[in-house]
XYZ file of C-alpha atoms in Angstrom:
733
model
C 0.049 -0.017 -0.372
C 1.251 3.786 -0.674
C 1.102 6.811 1.190
C -2.217 8.587 -0.078
C -2.776 12.481 0.707
C -5.468 12.308 3.676
C -2.580 10.012 5.293
C -0.823 11.327 8.302
C 2.177 9.126 7.386
C 5.071 8.959 4.942
C 7.245 6.258 4.714
C 10.904 6.734 5.939
C 13.020 5.636 3.477
C 11.037 8.664 1.224
C 10.924 10.763 3.751
C 14.713 10.552 4.245
C 15.517 11.049 0.352
C 13.609 13.996 0.697
C 16.178 15.026 3.690
C 18.876 14.410 0.993
C 17.531 16.480 -1.391
C 17.253 19.516 1.329
C 21.108 18.832 1.781
C 21.644 18.780 -1.916
C 20.150 22.301 -2.514
C 22.115 24.166 -0.843
C 24.903 22.992 -3.606
C 23.143 25.535 -5.340
C 21.810 27.864 -3.127
C 23.422 31.061 -3.883
C 23.134 32.774 -0.384
C 25.586 29.478 0.512
C 29.778 30.558 -0.564
C 31.066 28.689 -3.365
C 33.534 26.133 -1.133
C 30.842 25.649 0.881
C 28.469 24.645 -2.016
C 31.033 22.277 -3.019
C 31.224 20.655 0.468
C 27.469 20.202 0.158
C 27.906 18.442 -2.389
C 29.885 15.993 -1.350
C 27.960 15.674 1.876
C 24.607 14.941 -0.538
C 27.174 11.949 -2.192
C 28.313 10.794 0.998
C 25.009 10.144 2.474
C 23.310 8.294 -0.451
C 26.100 6.177 -0.293
C 25.398 5.233 3.390
C 22.009 5.657 2.385
C 22.040 2.370 -0.216
C 24.539 0.473 1.981
C 22.543 0.233 4.836
C 18.971 1.481 3.801
C 18.400 0.345 0.675
C 21.028 -2.961 1.889
C 18.402 -4.361 4.459
C 15.441 -4.305 2.489
C 17.480 -6.072 -0.329
C 18.166 -8.382 2.331
C 14.656 -9.105 3.186
C 13.344 -9.638 -0.293
C 16.043 -12.544 -0.723
C 14.444 -13.702 2.463
C 10.960 -13.349 0.557
C 10.011 -11.351 4.285
C 6.292 -10.205 3.401
C 7.065 -7.823 6.578
C 5.538 -4.294 5.909
C 6.067 -0.987 7.344
C 4.273 0.089 10.031
C 2.927 3.234 8.691
C 2.714 3.400 5.067
C 2.185 -0.730 4.758
C 4.602 -1.179 1.890
C 6.631 -3.971 1.732
C 10.482 -4.203 0.783
C 9.970 -4.630 -2.988
C 7.193 -1.874 -2.699
C 9.532 0.098 -1.440
C 12.400 -0.239 -3.389
C 10.842 0.757 -6.246
C 9.537 3.688 -4.676
C 12.978 4.832 -4.036
C 14.832 4.449 -7.006
C 12.393 7.040 -9.731
C 13.606 9.790 -6.308
C 17.057 8.471 -6.437
C 17.400 9.369 -10.644
C 15.454 12.803 -10.105
C 17.926 13.589 -7.213
C 20.637 12.578 -9.316
C 19.154 14.483 -12.372
C 19.382 17.797 -10.426
C 23.059 16.734 -8.997
C 24.435 16.301 -12.558
C 22.499 20.047 -13.059
C 23.731 21.421 -9.845
C 27.820 19.783 -10.341
C 27.503 21.736 -13.591
C 26.914 24.702 -12.026
C 29.272 24.739 -9.962
C 32.392 23.927 -12.358
C 30.837 26.846 -14.150
C 31.496 28.971 -11.140
C 34.789 27.320 -10.354
C 35.625 28.144 -13.847
C 34.797 31.839 -12.797
C 37.051 32.192 -9.923
C 39.682 30.731 -12.623
C 39.947 27.320 -11.514
C 38.636 25.426 -14.761
C 38.228 21.748 -15.027
C 39.919 20.060 -17.787
C 37.817 18.500 -20.996
C 39.732 15.209 -22.140
C 37.818 15.648 -25.076
C 38.582 18.732 -25.945
C 42.875 19.077 -25.691
C 44.735 20.888 -27.723
C 48.207 19.317 -28.996
C 49.876 20.918 -25.979
C 47.997 19.706 -23.122
C 47.825 16.278 -25.039
C 50.825 16.249 -24.878
C 51.548 17.104 -21.368
C 48.428 14.777 -19.827
C 50.112 11.616 -21.988
C 53.058 12.338 -20.159
C 51.446 12.261 -17.287
C 50.324 9.546 -16.704
C 52.923 7.473 -18.745
C 55.269 8.598 -15.726
C 53.187 8.661 -13.542
C 50.046 6.678 -13.572
C 50.809 4.154 -15.836
C 53.162 2.024 -13.797
C 50.952 1.258 -11.358
C 48.036 0.313 -12.736
C 46.647 -3.289 -12.124
C 44.828 -4.088 -15.105
C 42.687 -7.870 -15.242
C 41.124 -9.466 -17.891
C 37.678 -11.105 -17.401
C 36.964 -14.133 -20.004
C 36.588 -18.064 -19.561
C 40.185 -17.953 -18.371
C 40.071 -14.910 -15.821
C 37.579 -15.036 -13.170
C 35.694 -12.090 -12.383
C 37.542 -9.815 -9.692
C 35.739 -8.876 -6.217
C 34.848 -5.493 -6.847
C 35.382 -3.273 -3.420
C 32.944 -0.952 -2.153
C 33.174 2.295 -2.773
C 35.794 1.943 -5.340
C 35.924 3.505 -8.681
C 36.690 0.871 -12.059
C 37.681 1.440 -15.407
C 35.484 -1.585 -17.779
C 36.358 -1.708 -21.645
C 34.718 -3.976 -23.676
C 37.266 -5.954 -26.085
C 37.756 -8.309 -28.551
C 40.145 -10.428 -31.225
C 39.400 -13.250 -34.041
C 40.546 -15.674 -30.922
C 38.550 -14.982 -27.768
C 35.840 -12.706 -29.252
C 34.260 -10.328 -26.773
C 35.473 -10.468 -23.544
C 36.177 -7.410 -20.845
C 38.882 -5.947 -19.012
C 39.103 -4.437 -15.533
C 41.062 -1.369 -14.009
C 40.752 -0.703 -10.632
C 41.265 2.951 -9.900
C 41.921 3.114 -5.651
C 43.339 5.323 -2.875
C 46.479 5.060 -4.897
C 46.261 7.381 -6.729
C 45.821 11.289 -6.037
C 42.395 12.345 -6.916
C 42.443 15.560 -8.121
C 44.962 16.905 -10.223
C 46.229 20.530 -10.309
C 48.143 22.458 -13.462
C 48.823 26.373 -12.224
C 49.060 28.727 -15.642
C 49.080 31.475 -15.002
C 46.234 33.056 -13.290
C 44.152 30.366 -14.111
C 44.553 26.527 -12.100
C 43.348 23.763 -14.383
C 42.095 20.422 -12.604
C 41.304 16.940 -13.330
C 39.748 13.979 -11.702
C 41.725 10.722 -11.989
C 39.493 8.454 -13.044
C 38.773 10.384 -16.096
C 42.635 10.661 -17.082
C 42.939 7.020 -16.411
C 39.338 6.690 -18.809
C 40.942 8.817 -21.639
C 43.874 6.529 -21.990
C 43.641 3.116 -20.351
C 42.469 1.067 -22.860
C 45.884 1.502 -24.612
C 46.541 -0.744 -22.153
C 44.970 -3.904 -23.198
C 47.609 -3.778 -26.851
C 46.001 -4.969 -29.622
C 42.888 -6.103 -28.541
C 39.978 -4.132 -30.414
C 38.441 -1.843 -27.818
C 34.809 -2.036 -27.950
C 33.338 0.072 -25.405
C 34.254 2.092 -22.376
C 33.086 4.120 -19.150
C 34.043 4.028 -15.444
C 31.661 2.382 -12.930
C 31.267 1.974 -9.261
C 30.267 -0.176 -6.676
C 27.934 0.068 -3.531
C 27.632 -3.325 -1.280
C 25.444 -3.454 1.320
C 26.666 -2.851 4.701
C 23.518 -3.794 6.753
C 25.577 -6.267 9.199
C 23.701 -7.666 12.318
C 25.116 -10.096 15.262
C 23.454 -13.117 15.011
C 22.231 -14.241 18.081
C 23.993 -17.519 18.193
C 27.607 -15.904 18.024
C 26.456 -14.425 21.402
C 26.623 -17.795 22.556
C 30.709 -18.731 22.752
C 33.121 -17.940 25.075
C 34.931 -15.537 23.031
C 35.402 -11.620 23.540
C 32.524 -9.523 21.209
C 35.441 -7.963 19.916
C 36.495 -10.672 18.064
C 33.078 -11.161 17.210
C 32.561 -7.588 15.790
C 35.862 -8.269 14.062
C 34.508 -11.112 12.234
C 31.160 -9.142 10.965
C 33.479 -6.221 9.778
C 35.313 -8.857 7.435
C 32.006 -9.995 6.072
C 30.843 -6.499 5.375
C 33.432 -5.806 3.488
C 32.117 -8.995 0.808
C 27.905 -8.316 1.182
C 26.185 -7.986 -2.099
C 26.477 -5.318 -3.998
C 23.457 -3.068 -4.084
C 24.051 -0.192 -6.494
C 26.083 0.190 -9.978
C 26.787 3.846 -11.172
C 28.366 4.854 -15.026
C 29.989 7.380 -16.191
C 29.180 9.414 -18.365
C 26.952 6.916 -19.778
C 26.350 3.207 -19.214
C 27.077 1.019 -22.569
C 24.077 -1.708 -22.757
C 26.572 -4.325 -23.187
C 28.810 -3.806 -19.939
C 25.704 -2.947 -18.297
C 24.433 -6.385 -18.879
C 27.799 -8.167 -18.229
C 28.443 -6.309 -14.609
C 24.977 -6.942 -13.614
C 25.479 -10.906 -14.742
C 28.287 -10.999 -12.432
C 26.795 -8.521 -9.917
C 23.292 -9.506 -9.488
C 22.773 -5.619 -9.764
C 18.585 -5.080 -10.527
C 17.946 -2.520 -13.570
C 16.628 0.075 -11.946
C 19.588 0.130 -9.446
C 22.154 0.608 -12.578
C 22.330 4.535 -12.836
C 24.233 6.511 -15.399
C 25.430 10.466 -14.488
C 27.274 13.146 -15.098
C 28.676 14.278 -11.816
C 31.190 12.231 -10.588
C 30.541 8.893 -9.317
C 32.229 9.455 -6.270
C 31.575 12.808 -4.889
C 34.097 12.896 -2.194
C 36.231 15.036 -4.872
C 33.872 18.535 -3.956
C 36.016 18.012 -0.753
C 39.156 18.436 -2.079
C 38.025 20.708 -4.484
C 36.594 22.983 -1.418
C 40.307 22.284 0.340
C 42.175 24.078 -2.618
C 40.494 27.057 -2.477
C 40.396 27.608 0.960
C 44.598 26.755 0.712
C 44.606 29.112 -2.123
C 43.737 31.590 0.438
C 40.143 32.549 -1.161
C 38.975 32.691 2.351
C 35.549 34.745 0.294
C 34.395 31.399 -1.350
C 33.650 29.452 2.252
C 32.081 30.254 5.262
C 33.212 32.951 7.859
C 35.940 31.784 10.169
C 33.573 30.985 13.639
C 35.241 29.156 16.033
C 33.694 28.238 19.085
C 33.935 30.726 22.050
C 36.566 29.641 25.470
C 36.027 29.525 28.621
C 37.293 32.903 30.337
C 40.715 32.552 32.150
C 40.777 30.223 35.015
C 37.503 28.549 34.600
C 37.080 25.776 35.685
C 34.019 23.659 34.866
C 34.363 21.235 37.499
C 34.342 23.240 40.476
C 30.934 25.909 38.814
C 29.042 22.418 38.054
C 29.579 22.050 42.355
C 28.217 25.305 42.373
C 25.017 25.745 40.041
C 23.489 23.517 37.025
C 25.894 23.986 33.249
C 24.673 24.012 29.960
C 27.171 23.637 27.440
C 26.307 24.528 23.625
C 28.394 22.571 20.654
C 29.833 24.235 18.398
C 29.474 27.590 19.925
C 30.870 26.691 23.032
C 34.434 24.614 23.409
C 34.451 21.262 24.354
C 37.749 21.511 26.312
C 36.099 22.750 29.596
C 34.928 18.976 30.136
C 38.207 17.210 28.846
C 39.551 19.763 31.767
C 36.978 18.535 33.899
C 37.552 15.261 33.496
C 41.878 15.352 34.047
C 40.831 17.238 36.967
C 38.335 14.445 38.146
C 41.014 12.126 37.557
C 43.754 14.142 39.947
C 41.342 14.741 42.590
C 41.950 12.582 45.646
C 38.233 12.488 46.808
C 37.037 10.780 43.167
C 36.582 7.427 43.807
C 35.474 6.751 40.175
C 34.466 8.053 36.691
C 32.014 6.310 34.546
C 31.169 7.149 31.047
C 28.725 5.393 28.033
C 31.524 5.778 24.697
C 29.586 5.482 21.217
C 31.627 7.463 18.766
C 34.617 8.983 19.670
C 37.353 10.998 17.768
C 40.336 9.124 15.942
C 42.864 11.532 18.180
C 40.624 10.934 21.488
C 41.330 13.153 24.381
C 38.307 11.829 26.400
C 40.058 8.598 26.311
C 43.815 10.374 27.096
C 41.985 11.823 29.940
C 40.749 8.414 31.183
C 43.286 6.329 31.199
C 44.955 9.130 32.791
C 42.425 8.839 35.491
C 43.208 5.239 35.560
C 47.084 5.790 35.981
C 46.057 7.331 38.963
C 44.073 4.966 40.845
C 40.840 5.550 39.609
C 38.344 3.593 39.261
C 37.242 4.111 35.438
C 34.304 2.424 33.943
C 33.963 2.375 30.117
C 30.614 1.259 27.932
C 31.703 1.498 25.082
C 29.269 0.769 21.716
C 31.188 -1.935 19.496
C 28.124 -1.914 16.887
C 27.878 2.179 16.398
C 27.764 1.410 12.594
C 30.847 2.363 10.254
C 32.816 2.982 13.853
C 32.928 -0.243 14.562
C 36.875 -0.770 14.433
C 38.091 2.589 15.919
C 35.941 1.195 19.504
C 37.086 -2.013 19.463
C 41.065 -0.384 19.392
C 39.635 2.327 22.048
C 38.653 -0.957 23.670
C 41.409 -2.574 23.842
C 43.219 0.585 24.986
C 41.570 1.458 27.681
C 41.164 -2.103 29.285
C 45.260 -1.991 28.670
C 45.672 0.774 30.706
C 43.456 -0.493 33.915
C 39.841 0.842 32.869
C 36.823 -1.484 33.443
C 35.436 -1.933 30.041
C 31.741 -4.006 28.733
C 30.123 -3.538 25.957
C 26.510 -3.127 26.611
C 23.405 -5.402 26.040
C 22.657 -8.185 23.487
C 19.607 -7.033 22.058
C 20.037 -3.416 22.404
C 22.710 -0.646 21.553
C 23.760 1.787 23.862
C 23.441 5.795 22.737
C 23.834 7.084 25.558
C 25.700 9.696 26.424
C 26.215 9.676 30.006
C 28.720 10.569 32.522
C 29.149 9.941 35.859
C 32.018 11.282 38.626
C 31.410 10.164 42.116
C 33.685 11.904 45.057
C 34.129 10.437 48.755
C 33.571 13.974 51.228
C 33.655 13.491 54.656
C 32.211 9.786 54.294
C 29.533 10.707 51.723
C 29.115 9.734 47.931
C 28.828 12.613 46.152
C 28.155 12.813 42.018
C 28.981 15.579 39.182
C 26.656 13.572 36.290
C 26.633 14.991 32.402
C 24.191 14.538 30.056
C 24.415 14.862 26.669
C 22.232 14.857 23.294
C 25.852 14.275 21.335
C 28.949 11.972 21.253
C 32.408 12.864 23.323
C 33.778 13.374 19.827
C 36.244 16.800 19.695
C 36.046 17.170 15.838
C 32.244 16.693 15.751
C 31.402 18.788 18.522
C 32.757 21.950 16.439
C 30.140 20.503 12.932
C 27.107 19.075 15.079
C 24.742 21.559 17.477
C 24.780 19.938 20.907
C 23.931 20.540 24.483
C 25.751 19.438 27.506
C 23.752 19.222 30.695
C 26.094 19.007 33.844
C 24.290 19.106 37.548
C 25.516 17.503 40.739
C 22.029 17.108 41.926
C 22.568 13.878 44.185
C 19.277 12.495 43.035
C 20.532 12.377 39.477
C 23.362 10.970 40.062
C 22.166 8.127 42.454
C 19.540 7.113 39.097
C 22.583 7.616 37.011
C 24.743 5.164 39.370
C 21.500 2.875 39.255
C 21.572 2.930 35.654
C 25.445 1.920 34.773
C 24.823 -0.599 37.305
C 22.229 -1.840 35.386
C 23.946 -1.757 31.854
C 26.650 -3.278 33.439
C 24.545 -6.195 34.513
C 22.742 -6.528 31.246
C 19.277 -4.763 32.718
C 17.361 -2.341 31.641
C 16.390 0.619 33.513
C 12.684 1.893 34.685
C 12.981 2.751 38.431
C 14.015 6.346 38.302
C 12.268 9.465 38.565
C 13.980 12.488 37.372
C 16.074 10.741 33.975
C 14.565 9.392 31.185
C 15.944 5.659 29.917
C 15.195 4.012 27.546
C 13.844 1.904 26.414
C 11.028 1.420 29.562
C 10.650 4.841 30.901
C 11.488 7.457 28.132
C 8.234 6.968 25.372
C 6.079 6.482 27.853
C 7.457 10.159 29.820
C 6.898 12.224 26.501
C 3.382 10.729 25.624
C 2.310 11.459 29.679
C 3.518 15.340 29.020
C 1.871 15.055 25.890
C -1.213 13.646 27.366
C -1.029 16.601 29.760
C -1.146 19.119 27.178
C -4.195 17.375 25.560
C -5.839 17.748 28.898
C -5.043 21.062 29.174
C -6.419 22.125 25.597
C -9.617 20.315 26.182
C -10.451 22.381 29.551
C -10.002 25.545 27.598
C -6.066 26.003 28.739
C -3.289 27.331 26.460
C -1.116 24.278 25.407
C 1.818 23.753 23.448
C 4.390 21.825 22.221
C 7.810 21.999 20.441
C 9.866 18.549 19.867
C 13.176 18.691 18.231
C 15.472 15.946 17.443
C 16.791 14.105 14.553
C 14.274 11.738 13.151
C 11.006 11.304 13.753
C 8.950 7.540 12.843
C 6.973 5.693 16.285
C 3.883 4.864 15.350
C 2.495 5.749 18.902
C 4.464 9.283 19.232
C 2.763 10.573 15.804
C -0.581 9.033 16.188
C -0.281 10.809 20.355
C 1.079 14.131 18.450
C -2.534 14.002 15.553
C -4.138 13.248 19.122
C -3.123 16.769 20.408
C -3.268 18.478 17.594
C -7.191 17.698 17.308
C -7.575 18.626 20.397
C -6.399 21.961 19.876
C -3.019 21.725 21.437
C -0.003 24.082 19.265
C 2.778 21.924 18.174
C 5.542 22.809 16.841
C 7.944 20.082 15.101
C 11.876 20.686 14.232
C 13.077 17.769 13.027
C 16.032 18.335 10.762
C 16.246 14.282 8.860
C 13.402 11.996 8.872
C 10.232 12.579 9.441
C 7.392 10.580 8.939
C 4.505 12.557 10.037
C 2.501 15.005 7.686
C 2.302 18.333 8.772
C -1.731 20.220 7.842
C -3.641 17.154 7.371
C -7.349 18.014 7.569
C -8.949 17.407 10.666
C -5.586 14.972 11.361
C -2.823 17.143 12.134
C -4.007 20.429 11.468
C -2.502 22.134 14.645
C 1.121 20.459 13.317
C 3.828 22.577 12.424
C 7.041 21.063 10.657
C 10.122 22.774 9.550
C 13.780 21.246 9.030
C 16.639 23.081 9.296
C 19.773 22.382 7.331
C 22.913 24.655 7.363
C 26.020 25.000 8.201
C 25.844 22.986 11.114
C 24.228 19.487 11.765
C 21.092 20.081 13.757
C 22.089 17.263 16.421
C 20.400 18.647 19.787
C 17.181 16.652 20.918
C 14.936 19.131 23.079
C 11.344 18.730 23.760
C 9.407 20.874 25.744
C 5.549 21.017 26.709
C 3.982 23.831 27.795
C 5.027 27.584 28.466
C 5.933 29.775 31.613
C 5.610 28.511 35.109
C 4.019 25.580 33.284
C 7.025 24.524 31.108
C 8.448 20.991 31.505
C 11.633 20.823 29.437
C 13.852 17.317 28.264
C 16.793 17.131 26.689
C 18.077 13.766 25.366
C 20.119 11.360 23.756
C 17.320 9.746 21.722
C 15.365 11.054 18.739
C 11.393 10.050 17.877
C 12.730 6.638 15.738
C 11.284 3.277 17.293
C 14.867 2.294 17.136
C 15.723 4.957 19.588
C 12.033 4.231 21.708
C 12.586 1.131 21.824
C 15.776 -0.575 20.625
C 18.277 1.211 22.456
C 19.340 2.460 25.772
C 18.799 6.131 25.270
C 19.408 8.440 28.659
C 17.812 12.341 29.281
C 16.586 14.372 31.850
C 13.913 17.027 32.652
C 15.780 20.364 33.295
C 14.266 21.328 36.500
C 16.759 24.572 37.124
C 14.399 27.765 35.635
C 17.523 29.460 34.131
C 18.751 26.695 32.244
C 14.893 25.999 30.838
C 14.923 29.361 29.932
C 17.842 29.014 28.479
C 16.571 25.955 26.135
C 13.900 27.180 25.388
C 14.970 29.885 23.905
C 17.141 28.289 21.410
C 13.944 26.533 20.245
C 12.353 29.853 20.055
C 14.962 31.176 18.294
C 14.977 28.410 15.360
C 11.158 28.742 14.929
C 11.883 32.592 13.611
C 14.762 30.892 11.795
C 14.745 32.333 7.852
C 17.890 31.524 7.085
C 17.900 27.707 6.877
C 14.933 26.708 7.830
C 11.990 24.960 5.340
C 8.582 24.011 6.197
C 6.558 21.174 5.796
C 3.534 21.454 3.310
C 0.698 19.297 3.636
C 1.286 17.337 1.081
C 4.627 16.162 2.401
C 7.270 18.901 0.193
C 8.913 20.889 2.178
C 9.361 24.965 1.450
C 11.558 27.401 1.714
C 11.396 30.140 4.165
C 11.274 33.584 3.056
C 12.818 36.619 5.298
C 10.192 38.860 6.352
C 9.801 41.921 3.983
C 11.359 45.048 5.812
C 13.151 42.766 8.272
C 17.045 41.413 8.531
C 17.129 37.414 7.897
C 17.333 35.313 10.754
C 20.020 32.219 10.932
C 19.643 30.616 14.159
C 22.902 29.079 13.983
C 24.931 31.303 13.472
C 22.917 33.985 15.739
C 23.554 31.270 18.686
C 27.326 32.643 19.014
C 25.711 36.196 20.577
C 23.521 33.675 22.302
C 26.363 32.660 24.316
C 28.526 35.256 23.971
C 26.224 37.508 25.449
C 25.024 35.289 28.461
C 21.778 33.797 29.039
C 21.043 36.181 31.473
C 19.985 38.770 28.981
C 17.416 36.760 27.678
C 13.759 37.702 28.055
C 10.636 35.524 30.151
C 9.501 32.876 27.329
C 6.072 33.865 26.696
C 3.229 31.508 26.539
C 1.764 31.102 23.280
C -2.105 31.636 22.109
C -4.759 29.241 22.350
C -5.003 27.104 19.532
C -8.761 26.358 18.581
C -9.526 22.488 18.987
C -10.919 20.148 16.066
C -13.871 18.841 16.235
C -15.269 15.422 15.056
C -12.233 15.382 12.679
C -13.188 18.733 10.834
C -11.387 21.833 11.518
C -12.608 24.313 13.824
C -13.611 27.587 11.725
C -11.292 29.914 13.286
C -7.575 30.478 11.532
C -5.015 29.200 14.010
C -3.022 32.120 15.056
C 1.058 31.880 14.594
C 2.898 31.186 17.509
C 3.888 35.064 19.875
C 6.829 36.585 18.493
C 9.474 37.199 21.028
C 9.910 40.443 22.727
C 12.067 43.478 21.237
C 14.408 42.630 23.540
C 15.543 39.346 22.454
C 15.072 40.736 18.819
C 17.409 43.841 20.162
C 19.911 41.383 21.250
C 20.514 39.627 17.878
C 19.348 41.814 15.600
C 23.107 42.402 13.782
C 23.678 38.668 13.629
C 20.426 37.894 11.934
C 21.610 40.383 9.456
C 25.364 39.923 9.353
C 25.775 43.065 9.475
C 24.251 46.420 10.886
C 20.776 46.285 11.633
């Protein structure tokens, strides 16, 4: 069954493709600097690779098993979803080809001209042929595929040159040349004021047919393979008395050889070659895609780096470094006095790292416990834990080895932690531990005292400068005791339910937030103001979606800020009329999760590591916390209000599920919530206004919209606008 126009549900995979379309749109956005547009094209390509490797790979596995299970919302089988995905992918590829050509034209206008190997003059031909013969040809590894030579294994996400050959002896046969990471991807030649650049795969495609000697070259092209990467831990593997790291290492080897799920061809797809590769790799025809944009858009990052290296600062975003803490500031001491909220990437992660280092040397500290999901390659967080263990502290690290594409990194870190004397465990057989939780336990005057950190993002120094996340640190004794119970339960393979202040999925996460929704529904039915603001990365939990619809029908104003997958449709008459959904895609990856119910004195606000995806609410261990400190609650509400007024990064969902870019209000400067956040943190929280309650929204009776037009959310006070006016306009007000 497909989606219908009156349904409130949108298919997860199609929603994700819509999100990646919003990323791709930034590659053509004129207000985005050229170097950044190149990066967005690269991000789009990387996202799509992962989509095929994981989501299409998973659906492919279901079709092989003849699993007729349907998705929970649109009731589409795996085959139906694959059939719906590919036309969307083709549509996106057509846009990508077009935007790529625009980028090349604009690069040429800036003095960077791409080499067209089909139109070289004699001097250029000599230059490039000489480079090929001297630098490339000696390290090529051509392979023949015929009756005597088997088809080679083709590596995931690697580009190949393929030729169809013929001679009188062997008839039709094929040659394949891998183009792997040993080659420099982008080649540059400086000609006066102009820099010419070429992609290595196009250079090889122009000259490499001669590798096959006297054979008659019939047809040739470049192609790239994408393989399934959706690996799962088989239950039987957990029964053996072996280290789970060894299990994961074996699975990673298996991943490299999983089935191909996509074939890309450049610049065209000769049908004889397509049939040959399809036969060998068993890829359906609709997953064979010809394109004029590069097969691997990672080259866009290389070009952006070159612009930066050449000093073209005007082609990049203006510098924006994390705000450093004042000299002498100690987060370790400050958090013991009052709750603290840190916002990344606007504020630096260094105070948190220094807090861990200080705890590791504090004689009163007896233990440091931490959940680790994704870490930087050169992690200062891990070093702080190792130092603490070497100082005699009890260090306990819950390392999630199943963090997709970070498995090997986490295996390596877990060994280093263990070698340093830390206690390492891996979590549950059936639940990934996605929590962001740190607990520092001290013993002072015979009593245990806690310092607890709960975050929305990973302990990763690199992504803390690219993702918007929140880190809450508190000395609240009850929260510390609950966090201690969470760690103990995880170590003993037990789920946590007996907590009052914290949220802990899967047993006490969704239920708490649903109860908060019920409270707002009851208020609306009693004629009282009622509202919810829900900010997260994705939503597809049908139980939560139905509750949001119920709230809308009761007259609750529901504002949702959902960056990626959004399986609820806004504005469906009689179902989600009071639901307003926007997606923010901009300079930073919006990653924080904030759930706000009510306003003013009645406001209850939470931050959490978990989204409203079923996997987060039911199949992962997530943590969150209600923010009771009124000062920090006001800070969080201010962030939400600011993002609801964004007119630079925001796109709003329409009733048909499409998104429309928000335009600045005429006569007013544009509102860039991401860049304004620097001012938000720089000026200090005490300058923010008290949050205001929105006006009451009319209820929907008997599934029919109320006659009165729904009012917009209350605008922030002029005092709030005054603080950030210059930042919104990126100049003088």
